[in-house]
Structures are given as structure tokens and as C-alpha cells.
Amino acid sequence: MTEALLFEKSRPDYRGPRLPEAGVEAPHPLDELPAALRRRREPELPRLSEPEIMRHYGRLASLNYSISENFYPLGSCTMKYNPVANEVAAALPGFAGIHPYQDEETAQGALELIWELEQALAEVVGVDRVTLQPAAGAHGEWTALRMIQAYHQSRGETRDEVLVPDSAHGTNPASAALCGFKVVEVKSAADGRISVADLESKLSDRVAALMLTNPNTLGLFERDILEVAQLVHGTGAKLYYDGANLNALMGICRPGDMGFDAVHMNLHKTFTTPHGGGGPGAGPVGVKADLVPFLPRPLVQREDGRFRLDNDRPQSIGRVRSFYGNFGMLVRAFTYVLAMGGDGLTDASRDAVLAANYLRARVEGVLELPQAGPCMHEFVASARNLGSHGIRALDVAKGLLERGFYAPTVYFPLIVPEAVMIEPTETESKATMDAFTAALEEIARLAQDDPEELHAEPRTLPVGRLDEVAAARHPVLRWKGGGGQP
Amino acid sequence: MPYLVHSEEDRQAMLETIGVASVEDLLTDIPAGLRVEALNLPPGLSEHATMARLRALADRNHLFEDRLCFRGGGVYRRFIPAAVAAVTSKPEFYTAYTPYQPEASQGTLQAIFEFQSLIAELTGMDVANASLYDGATAVAEAAMMAVVHTGRHEVAIHGFLHPEYAEVLRCYADGRGFRVIEGVPGPATAAVVFQQPNFLGLLEEPEALVEAAHAAGALAVACVDPISLALLSAPGEYGADIAVGEGQQLGLAASFGGPHVGFIACRQELTRRLPGRLIGEARDGAGRRGYVLTLTAREQHIRREKATSNICTNHSLCALAASVYLAYMGPDGLRKVATASFKHAHHLERRLAALPGWSAPFQGTPFLSEFPLRVPDPAGLTRALGRQGILGGLPLAPFYPDRKDLADVVVFACTEVNDAAALDALVEACAAPVEVAVR
């Protein structure tokens, strides 16, 4: 079942919606504007009535999986429930309707919210100040590295290397390269944790920072973190925390206390702001005192109970985006933090760790578990045990889709072959996790008894497996008009 | 406890299956000295109390009526059709994940493919990506594309680019190691960036700028207002290499500056330099048409440190909003919106410029729906208007502290919702003597 494009449903003679005419007499732009500046060819936008538009998007919606209907066991994505109260809060006219350039006295509520959220996040992760400007996780990561870069430059030090574990997410080295850093990989030990020996061999006064996730991308707590922090700081480098796995730690321990200098967070993971099909999110970064001068401007400051925007930050790296941040997402995260409180956030992380270990125990024997337990909030399995039947992690993923589950993260981290990374979060019931296990068991049976069936899945979704290779070889990236049957 | 689903029985059963006595047994890897007693945060609130708190904060902001807003500077209060929120509030869209598993994500994938097509049409370019964070970062991404494509290390800003966009560009440039200058392109210039209409609302001459860029071997990057493209020549029509801009005016709430949506589109030849996500058409085994994330070899998770950009995401739900808005308006609706805004602005400019002590600092330069005027006492004016519930024009002094010639210039914006009575109210309020502020 596929749906025609807006353009394919358009009718050339359909007249547009009723809109207010200009309320005053004035020259028409096409008479006034210099001819050279006028549009020559009208854009071929679709012409559709509202009923057709609503039907179109209603049908498209039915083609999606989403958290509202499906379990997303995606490792490192923390696909937890998106509270509906957050949506109500963000839509309040007093938030949705305010202009970023309104005078500060008329936006005190917004500034207070930003300040309060900053304070709360600083407490959760153990830092001095937080920037809420970055629009996404990778954006926050780059912001942190820019600040670290600016810090070293301010001390007249040339440090052009950044250390990244071989288990790291792809944005880590990309963000480093965006700052002109050379990326040096640090090996994991046999148990998947960072090799302190390899780290020591790669630390030097050329290193600006070590980027780490803790728990790491295998869901394991880096036990040697205090020693790692000491070694890194001993060479004058900074320690950066990738907050992808923060959901394991809230109220249990804090990255700032471990020695991290810059702590990145994902509001669209740990703090429930919805994924929206790929965005918008928000990637705040908390920092210790050394890095505070370099934070993006403006910062919100509180003085005598009033809030103001502080642009007077001479060492700031500047702005990383326009205005103050994805404010609508900040409202959502703040609503969640208020509702949960310190006790609730702690319980969330404890339940997340409990659920992951439960699911890990259920998956044992169905898929391979390369790392010894316990895990924290996620674990990595391997589909290698199904390989003798020609079944790969990809086939497991498609088999889960067929059975109504969104697939876990596959082929990441790179250091585990046929990796299947699973993170249930604290908002999935035991019954759901049991149903997921049953689906995996059925897939494992099919791998043995009828691998061809698995290769043919998914069968009952709107489309089957799509030829991504052909799509990349001859890219069709827009509707061009005419040709191509749905 | 909100949003936590397990009862104590569930927890016990899970612990038994795992084979441990308590959650503490799962946390033994954490050094004892790192454990926190409790977070120093207030306990959680009921939904009732939470919403009361949020409402109190929202009420502490002054919400100006749309029709009494005359401030732009990159964010504009327009009519947003009900259809937009009706679509973006569908949980199948807003709680969906990134469409990495295409079979389960055709709704999102097709909607964003439509967005790409709409933006390409609107800008007159060959291909557009699945969206970026905002107009400012879109400018920075275009600059980085040009730096990578030409191998040159300088980007030239022409004229009044939004100062925050220029600041963001400089932040990226400082990190990446390329230069940002203001002025004419030379042999080291990778790109010329200009904004149309510019930050003061005035119209540039894009053909001449594109020609000058190309003559120097640089790419031409046009940062454009999407509503303006209903009336103004499109970047594809005047030969720009890359078109970028901010899509907030396409159905997104002002929301104190975000989330909004950046767009980027380019000539065919530059397709593989585009950052971010791209959605392409594909076929399944039965020949059915579908959509997939494509050309992913460009992106950070494949190229890792060799990627052009680190951008991992798009503003998908905002791009969806923009698509619904454009579908609702169609070419006729968009032209009506742009025309009404133009007429309101030109009517207003004529009346305000005639006030005693007011003048037009750039006489003769055409504008669309935003315009600069020299006014007596910009700060006093803003306060006086605010007391009457009017969000007046944007004073330029804070943006250009070193420009004496702009110290008393205010930029007024009009949209289609500033009705005749609102225009009268603004003019009357501006004509009244401004009280001397008592500090």
C-alpha cells in the first residue's frame, strides 16, 4: 500500500484558500517591484483542498511506526514515553506566541524557564553552568569541542588531537574534525571498556580532549573512570562526556563528579522530548568553571529575582545557532523534570537499569551475549549465532518489524560483529518485554527452520525491503513531474 | 510516580529472573565514592501542579496579538492554518523515530521527500535536503560546502546578513579554520553569501552578486525568505549555487526562537556535498514505490571524521509543518500572503516616514514587507508602544553598536495579519509625543 504524492494529486485549476486581502490601498508588488527582481516562473506547488490535505497526511500517518503504538528497543536512543502533558505545555500561547526579540521585561517567564531548566540539568549531571542553545546532540557535541578548543587557544596551547574510543558513535569523530582536530582512536580492552594502557600511550600535550560515553556504547560502566580522568587532566587535556547513555545514571552518580569537564545531554533521549521523525531535539552542554567563559552567548542570568540575557561574554565562542535554543523543546523537558522531580528521575534510571538486565536475561540463549553481565540501561547482543543459517542482524531487525516491534540498533557499536543493541527504557512494561523476547525466539527458530522466510520479511508492512543500493546509484530526490507509477 | 510502569511485583519478578536481590547488585561497577545520596531537586509534582507552574510561567510573558506585531528580524507572526497543528500533533508523526528502518517509516519518509520537493520548487534549485536546524546554521553549512568544493578558505559576506547568522558562521569558521570577511570576493573566496531581502528588509541585486562571485571563482550562496519567493526572483532563476534560509514563516510558531527549520538547496552538481539527511525514491521487490534515507555515504556515521559536516539529524517535524503550510497555501495562497504583507508594509512606510522627525535612511531602495526608518528615540518609542500592547519595530543599535548611521534606525515588519485598524493604531501611537523615560 503506497500513497500518491501531494504533487500527483494536485489539480491545475484548483483555486487556493480564502485569505484576508490587504486591508489598505497600496500599489501591487508586481507593479512596484523592479522587473529584474520579480519571479519569472511561478513555483509548481501542489494545489489541493484542505480535506484532501488532511486525508493525505492521515494516510501517511498510518504508514508509520511510532512510540505511541510500538516498542522501540533502540540502544543509545532512549526511546521512552513522550508525556502528553509536555505537548500541552509547549503549546501554551504564552510560550508558543512570544517573539525572541521581545524586550526582556515582557519575556520574564520564558527566561525564568530557561534558567530553571539550566539549574536542574546542572544538578543532575554535576556541572557549574549549562548552555541550552544547541539544537541537537551532534550540535551540542561540536559546541563542547569548540569551547574546549577555545579554552586551549586562550592558554596559548596548540592541541590538535582528540581521542575517541573505537566504540564511539560516528558523530564523535565528525564533530572533532569539524573543529579541525585530528582524531586518534583509543582501543577497547577485551571486556569492551576503554584500555587504560592504550589511552596512556596516546595521551600527550597535543591532545585537547578525550571523548567518552559512560556507560559506554556496550552498556557497561567504565570502572576506571576516576583513573582515566586523572590521566587526562594530568596532561592538561579536557574530558568530554557524550550524554547518549545518561538514562542509566540519574540520581545514581554524576558525570561531573567523575571528572568530566563538558557534559553533553540529549533532551530528546533522557528527557522525553519527542523525536518527531528525526527532530527537532536539543543538545544542552554543561561545563565546569574552566570552560564557563567560553559558553555560547547569551546566557540567562538572575539578578534580584529578575532574569536577563547576558551578551557581555568576551571569551564566548559566539553563537551556535540563532536566538536562544529550541525553546519549545526546553519547555517540554522542563515539564518532565518538574513532574518527575529528583526522586522520580532517580527511579527512572533505576528502572531503566533493571529493565535492561531483565531483558538481557531473557535474550540470553536466543542471541549471543559477547559481554559478561550485568549491564546498565542497555546491552549489546550479537546475531552471530544465527550466521550459520545465513541470517544476519539485518534479518533479525526486519523480522522484528514484521512482528510489530521497531528494530533495535544494528551494526553498532562497530567492535561487535552483527551487533544488536537493545535498550528497553523504564517506560516499557514487563509484558511488552516478554512479547519482544517471544518474537526474538520465533525469529531464532525461523533462522534454523526457514531462513528464506526471514529473508523475505517484512511482508505485511506497506512496503517490503527497498533496494537502497539502486536508490543511491540513481538518486531521485524530488518529484519532477510526470512519469513513475506509485 | 508518573511515567514509570512497573509495580513492586514486577520489579521483584524481574530481579528474580536476573538472579539478584536488588538493583544495587546491578550497580556494583560504580565506585562507591561516586554514588549520590539523592539529587538536590524538589520532589516530583502532580500533573495538576506541574501544569499550574507552567501556566504561571507562560502568563509572565506578554503575548502580543499577531495583528499588533511589527517586529521581524528573522521571525514573523503570520496566520497558521489549523491543519498544520492537526497534522504535526498526530502521534504517528511526532513520536516516530528517525526513519532508519524505511519499511516502518514510509509516512515520515514520504512527507519529508515532499518537503524536499517543495523547497526545490520554491527556490528554483535542483535538489534540497531534508532540512537543517535553522537559517543561521544553514548559512554555515552552505559556507562549509563551498569551502570543501572549491578548496578555498575564505567566505565573503555581502551586505546586511542577519547579524546572528554572521556570528554563527564565524563560530563554525573559527573551528574549521576558514576566514569570514565582509566585502568583495577575491581569488581566495570560496563563497559569497548574501541575504534577500536583507536584514533591514531591503532588496539586493542578486544577479550582479552571483556574477561577481562566479567571476572570482566563488560559489554564490543566497539566504532567502521563503514567503518572498512568491514574488521575488528565485535563487535558481538568478544562478545561485546554493540557496538557504529559515522556514519559520511556513507554519511555525514564533516560540521564543525555536524550534524552527533551516532549508538548503543546491545545483545538481553539488548534490553529494549536501550535509544532513537526503530522502530518495526506491522500489521494493514487488515493484512498489517507497522512500529511503539515501546517499548516506556522505554522512557522519559512515564517513566519521571525513564527513563535510557532523549534522546527524534534521528538524523533521518542523519540515512536516512547513510542508502542510505550503500544501494548504499552494502558489495562489502564498502569493496572496506575500502581496498582502507587501501592501501593508508599503502603506505603513509611507505614513510613518511622513511623521515629524522620522525619515527613510535608504530612500529609493526597494523593499518587500520589512523596512528601515530613522526615528527619534528608538528605545523610548519601543517602550511607549509596548505600554499600548504593540510590539514595535526592531531597533538596530544593539545589533550594530559600531555603526553610528544605524544608531537611530528601527526596522518595521508587516505580515498579512496586520489589518487596517492595527496599522492605524501603530501610526497613531508613533505620532503621539514620546514621554521622557524616568530612570
GROMACS .gro file of C-alpha atoms in nm, chain A residues 197-428:
model
  232
  197ALA     CA    1   4.714   0.126   2.877
  198ASP     CA    2   4.628   0.230   2.521
  199LEU     CA    3   4.493   0.560   2.650
  200GLU     CA    4   4.816   0.630   2.835
  201SER     CA    5   5.018   0.560   2.522
  202LYS     CA    6   4.815   0.811   2.324
  203LEU     CA    7   4.794   1.096   2.573
  204SER     CA    8   5.034   1.383   2.508
  205ASP     CA    9   5.038   1.760   2.520
  206ARG     CA   10   4.890   1.760   2.170
  207VAL     CA   11   4.564   1.612   2.297
  208ALA     CA   12   4.283   1.861   2.352
  209ALA     CA   13   4.026   1.617   2.484
  210LEU     CA   14   3.917   1.258   2.536
  211MET     CA   15   3.555   1.193   2.438
  212LEU     CA   16   3.379   0.923   2.637
  213THR     CA   17   3.035   0.779   2.687
  214ASN     CA   18   2.968   0.631   3.032
  215PRO     CA   19   2.818   0.378   3.046
  216ASN     CA   20   2.995   0.303   2.720
  217THR     CA   21   2.824   0.206   2.396
  218LEU     CA   22   2.819  -0.155   2.516
  219GLY     CA   23   2.611  -0.053   2.817
  220LEU     CA   24   2.897  -0.111   3.060
  221PHE     CA   25   3.011   0.134   3.328
  222GLU     CA   26   3.370   0.245   3.280
  223ARG     CA   27   3.501   0.128   3.616
  224ASP     CA   28   3.834   0.301   3.569
  225ILE     CA   29   3.677   0.639   3.506
  226LEU     CA   30   3.843   0.813   3.800
  227GLU     CA   31   4.185   0.692   3.688
  228VAL     CA   32   4.104   0.791   3.330
  229ALA     CA   33   4.004   1.141   3.442
  230GLN     CA   34   4.325   1.179   3.640
  231LEU     CA   35   4.540   1.070   3.347
  232VAL     CA   36   4.362   1.304   3.106
  233HIS     CA   37   4.378   1.603   3.338
  234GLY     CA   38   4.739   1.525   3.418
  235THR     CA   39   4.833   1.612   3.060
  236GLY     CA   40   4.621   1.928   3.065
  237ALA     CA   41   4.353   1.785   2.839
  238LYS     CA   42   3.979   1.808   2.899
  239LEU     CA   43   3.734   1.521   2.943
  240TYR     CA   44   3.415   1.528   2.736
  241TYR     CA   45   3.102   1.329   2.823
  242ASP     CA   46   2.868   1.207   2.548
  243GLY     CA   47   2.528   1.203   2.715
  244ALA     CA   48   2.368   0.937   2.499
  245ASN     CA   49   2.361   0.696   2.792
  246LEU     CA   50   2.273   0.937   3.072
  247ASN     CA   51   1.948   0.749   3.135
  248ALA     CA   52   2.147   0.490   3.329
  249LEU     CA   53   2.281   0.735   3.584
  250MET     CA   54   2.030   0.994   3.704
  251GLY     CA   55   2.034   1.014   4.083
  252ILE     CA   56   2.287   0.728   4.093
  253CYS     CA   57   2.606   0.908   4.001
  254ARG     CA   58   2.701   1.220   3.808
  255PRO     CA   59   2.940   1.271   3.516
  256GLY     CA   60   3.063   1.597   3.670
  257ASP     CA   61   3.171   1.409   3.983
  258MET     CA   62   3.362   1.158   3.769
  259GLY     CA   63   3.579   1.442   3.642
  260PHE     CA   64   3.408   1.528   3.313
  261ASP     CA   65   3.466   1.892   3.216
  262ALA     CA   66   3.199   1.918   2.947
  263VAL     CA   67   2.882   1.713   2.981
  264HIS     CA   68   2.655   1.678   2.681
  265MET     CA   69   2.290   1.578   2.714
  266ASN     CA   70   2.012   1.486   2.476
  267LEU     CA   71   1.672   1.625   2.574
  268HIS     CA   72   1.514   1.401   2.308
  269LYS     CA   73   1.654   1.091   2.478
  270THR     CA   74   1.684   1.115   2.856
  271PHE     CA   75   1.432   1.397   2.897
  272THR     CA   76   1.142   1.266   2.685
  273THR     CA   77   1.109   1.533   2.419
  274PRO     CA   78   0.959   1.353   2.118
  275HIS     CA   79   1.171   1.250   1.821
  276GLY     CA   80   0.937   1.399   1.562
  277GLY     CA   81   1.051   1.157   1.293
  278GLY     CA   82   1.409   1.279   1.317
  279GLY     CA   83   1.392   1.612   1.501
  280PRO     CA   84   1.374   1.872   1.645
  281GLY     CA   85   1.567   1.776   1.958
  282ALA     CA   86   1.805   1.968   2.180
  283GLY     CA   87   2.162   1.901   2.293
  284PRO     CA   88   2.249   2.108   2.604
  285VAL     CA   89   2.608   2.109   2.728
  286GLY     CA   90   2.706   2.155   3.092
  287VAL     CA   91   3.054   2.275   3.181
  288LYS     CA   92   3.285   2.320   3.478
  289ALA     CA   93   3.423   2.657   3.580
  290ASP     CA   94   3.725   2.648   3.344
  291LEU     CA   95   3.501   2.635   3.039
  292VAL     CA   96   3.225   2.872   3.157
  293PRO     CA   97   3.381   3.182   2.994
  294PHE     CA   98   3.361   3.012   2.654
  295LEU     CA   99   2.990   2.922   2.666
  296PRO     CA  100   2.779   3.043   2.372
  297ARG     CA  101   2.612   3.377   2.429
  298PRO     CA  102   2.376   3.492   2.559
  299LEU     CA  103   2.350   3.327   2.899
  300VAL     CA  104   2.042   3.383   3.114
  301GLN     CA  105   2.137   3.549   3.443
  302ARG     CA  106   1.924   3.602   3.751
  303GLU     CA  107   1.961   3.924   3.949
  304ASP     CA  108   1.726   4.027   4.232
  305GLY     CA  109   1.460   3.789   4.108
  306ARG     CA  110   1.467   3.931   3.753
  307PHE     CA  111   1.608   3.748   3.453
  308ARG     CA  112   1.816   3.898   3.174
  309LEU     CA  113   2.012   3.793   2.869
  310ASP     CA  114   2.383   3.837   2.924
  311ASN     CA  115   2.560   3.907   2.597
  312ASP     CA  116   2.864   4.054   2.764
  313ARG     CA  117   3.078   3.743   2.737
  314PRO     CA  118   3.409   3.846   2.578
  315GLN     CA  119   3.556   3.494   2.563
  316SER     CA  120   3.239   3.327   2.438
  317ILE     CA  121   3.275   3.115   2.124
  318GLY     CA  122   2.983   3.322   1.993
  319ARG     CA  123   2.656   3.172   1.883
  320VAL     CA  124   2.599   2.821   1.761
  321ARG     CA  125   2.251   2.898   1.621
  322SER     CA  126   2.012   3.192   1.606
  323PHE     CA  127   1.824   3.303   1.920
  324TYR     CA  128   1.838   3.105   2.244
  325GLY     CA  129   1.776   2.738   2.168
  326ASN     CA  130   1.492   2.508   2.069
  327PHE     CA  131   1.273   2.677   2.328
  328GLY     CA  132   0.966   2.461   2.255
  329MET     CA  133   1.173   2.151   2.339
  330LEU     CA  134   1.309   2.319   2.654
  331VAL     CA  135   0.952   2.371   2.772
  332ARG     CA  136   0.880   2.002   2.722
  333ALA     CA  137   1.192   1.887   2.906
  334PHE     CA  138   1.123   2.126   3.192
  335THR     CA  139   0.768   1.996   3.225
  336TYR     CA  140   0.909   1.642   3.253
  337VAL     CA  141   1.168   1.744   3.512
  338LEU     CA  142   0.901   1.916   3.725
  339ALA     CA  143   0.671   1.614   3.707
  340MET     CA  144   0.947   1.366   3.791
  341GLY     CA  145   1.144   1.562   4.048
  342GLY     CA  146   1.471   1.436   4.191
  343ASP     CA  147   1.308   1.123   4.327
  344GLY     CA  148   1.133   1.040   4.000
  345LEU     CA  149   1.442   1.086   3.785
  346THR     CA  150   1.633   0.854   4.017
  347ASP     CA  151   1.361   0.591   3.999
  348ALA     CA  152   1.357   0.626   3.621
  349SER     CA  153   1.725   0.541   3.593
  350ARG     CA  154   1.698   0.253   3.841
  351ASP     CA  155   1.405   0.106   3.648
  352ALA     CA  156   1.594   0.156   3.322
  353VAL     CA  157   1.888  -0.047   3.456
  354LEU     CA  158   1.656  -0.313   3.600
  355ALA     CA  159   1.459  -0.348   3.276
  356ALA     CA  160   1.772  -0.379   3.061
  357ASN     CA  161   1.912  -0.653   3.282
  358TYR     CA  162   1.579  -0.834   3.278
  359LEU     CA  163   1.560  -0.821   2.901
  360ARG     CA  164   1.923  -0.927   2.878
  361ALA     CA  165   1.848  -1.231   3.092
  362ARG     CA  166   1.553  -1.319   2.865
  363VAL     CA  167   1.758  -1.273   2.546
  364GLU     CA  168   2.037  -1.496   2.678
  365GLY     CA  169   2.034  -1.817   2.482
  366VAL     CA  170   1.843  -1.663   2.194
  367LEU     CA  171   2.116  -1.429   2.072
  368GLU     CA  172   2.483  -1.429   2.165
  369LEU     CA  173   2.588  -1.205   2.453
  370PRO     CA  174   2.954  -1.114   2.398
  371GLN     CA  175   2.994  -0.918   2.721
  372ALA     CA  176   2.953  -1.057   3.070
  373GLY     CA  177   2.674  -0.901   3.273
  374PRO     CA  178   2.543  -0.708   3.449
  375CYS     CA  179   2.481  -0.424   3.206
  376MET     CA  180   2.345  -0.082   3.281
  377HIS     CA  181   2.050   0.058   3.085
  378GLU     CA  182   2.132  -0.119   2.757
  379PHE     CA  183   2.319  -0.423   2.633
  380VAL     CA  184   2.469  -0.541   2.309
  381ALA     CA  185   2.385  -0.882   2.171
  382SER     CA  186   2.519  -1.040   1.857
  383ALA     CA  187   2.329  -1.226   1.586
  384ARG     CA  188   2.645  -1.412   1.500
  385ASN     CA  189   2.497  -1.736   1.641
  386LEU     CA  190   2.239  -1.731   1.361
  387GLY     CA  191   2.504  -1.679   1.096
  388SER     CA  192   2.540  -2.045   1.008
  389HIS     CA  193   2.188  -2.031   0.865
  390GLY     CA  194   2.271  -1.723   0.658
  391ILE     CA  195   2.080  -1.496   0.896
  392ARG     CA  196   2.234  -1.161   0.989
  393ALA     CA  197   2.149  -0.881   1.230
  394LEU     CA  198   1.968  -0.710   0.943
  395ASP     CA  199   1.732  -1.007   0.905
  396VAL     CA  200   1.662  -1.008   1.279
  397ALA     CA  201   1.574  -0.640   1.251
  398LYS     CA  202   1.334  -0.696   0.963
  399GLY     CA  203   1.182  -0.995   1.139
  400LEU     CA  204   1.107  -0.777   1.441
  401LEU     CA  205   0.944  -0.511   1.220
  402GLU     CA  206   0.722  -0.782   1.077
  403ARG     CA  207   0.613  -0.874   1.429
  404GLY     CA  208   0.517  -0.518   1.527
  405PHE     CA  209   0.837  -0.414   1.704
  406TYR     CA  210   1.067  -0.145   1.581
  407ALA     CA  211   1.411  -0.295   1.535
  408PRO     CA  212   1.692  -0.241   1.786
  409THR     CA  213   2.006  -0.057   1.679
  410VAL     CA  214   2.202  -0.286   1.450
  411TYR     CA  215   2.567  -0.286   1.339
  412PHE     CA  216   2.666  -0.051   1.615
  413PRO     CA  217   2.899  -0.043   1.803
  414LEU     CA  218   3.141  -0.138   1.530
  415ILE     CA  219   3.352  -0.352   1.761
  416VAL     CA  220   3.083  -0.621   1.794
  417PRO     CA  221   3.009  -0.823   1.479
  418GLU     CA  222   2.639  -0.846   1.382
  419ALA     CA  223   2.566  -0.617   1.676
  420VAL     CA  224   2.212  -0.580   1.807
  421MET     CA  225   2.198  -0.305   2.072
  422ILE     CA  226   1.891  -0.316   2.297
  423GLU     CA  227   1.764  -0.051   2.540
  424PRO     CA  228   1.410  -0.101   2.673
  425THR     CA  229   1.393   0.215   2.895
  426GLU     CA  230   1.186   0.242   3.212
  427THR     CA  231   0.854   0.302   3.036
  428GLU     CA  232   0.805  -0.043   2.881
   0.00000   0.00000   0.00000
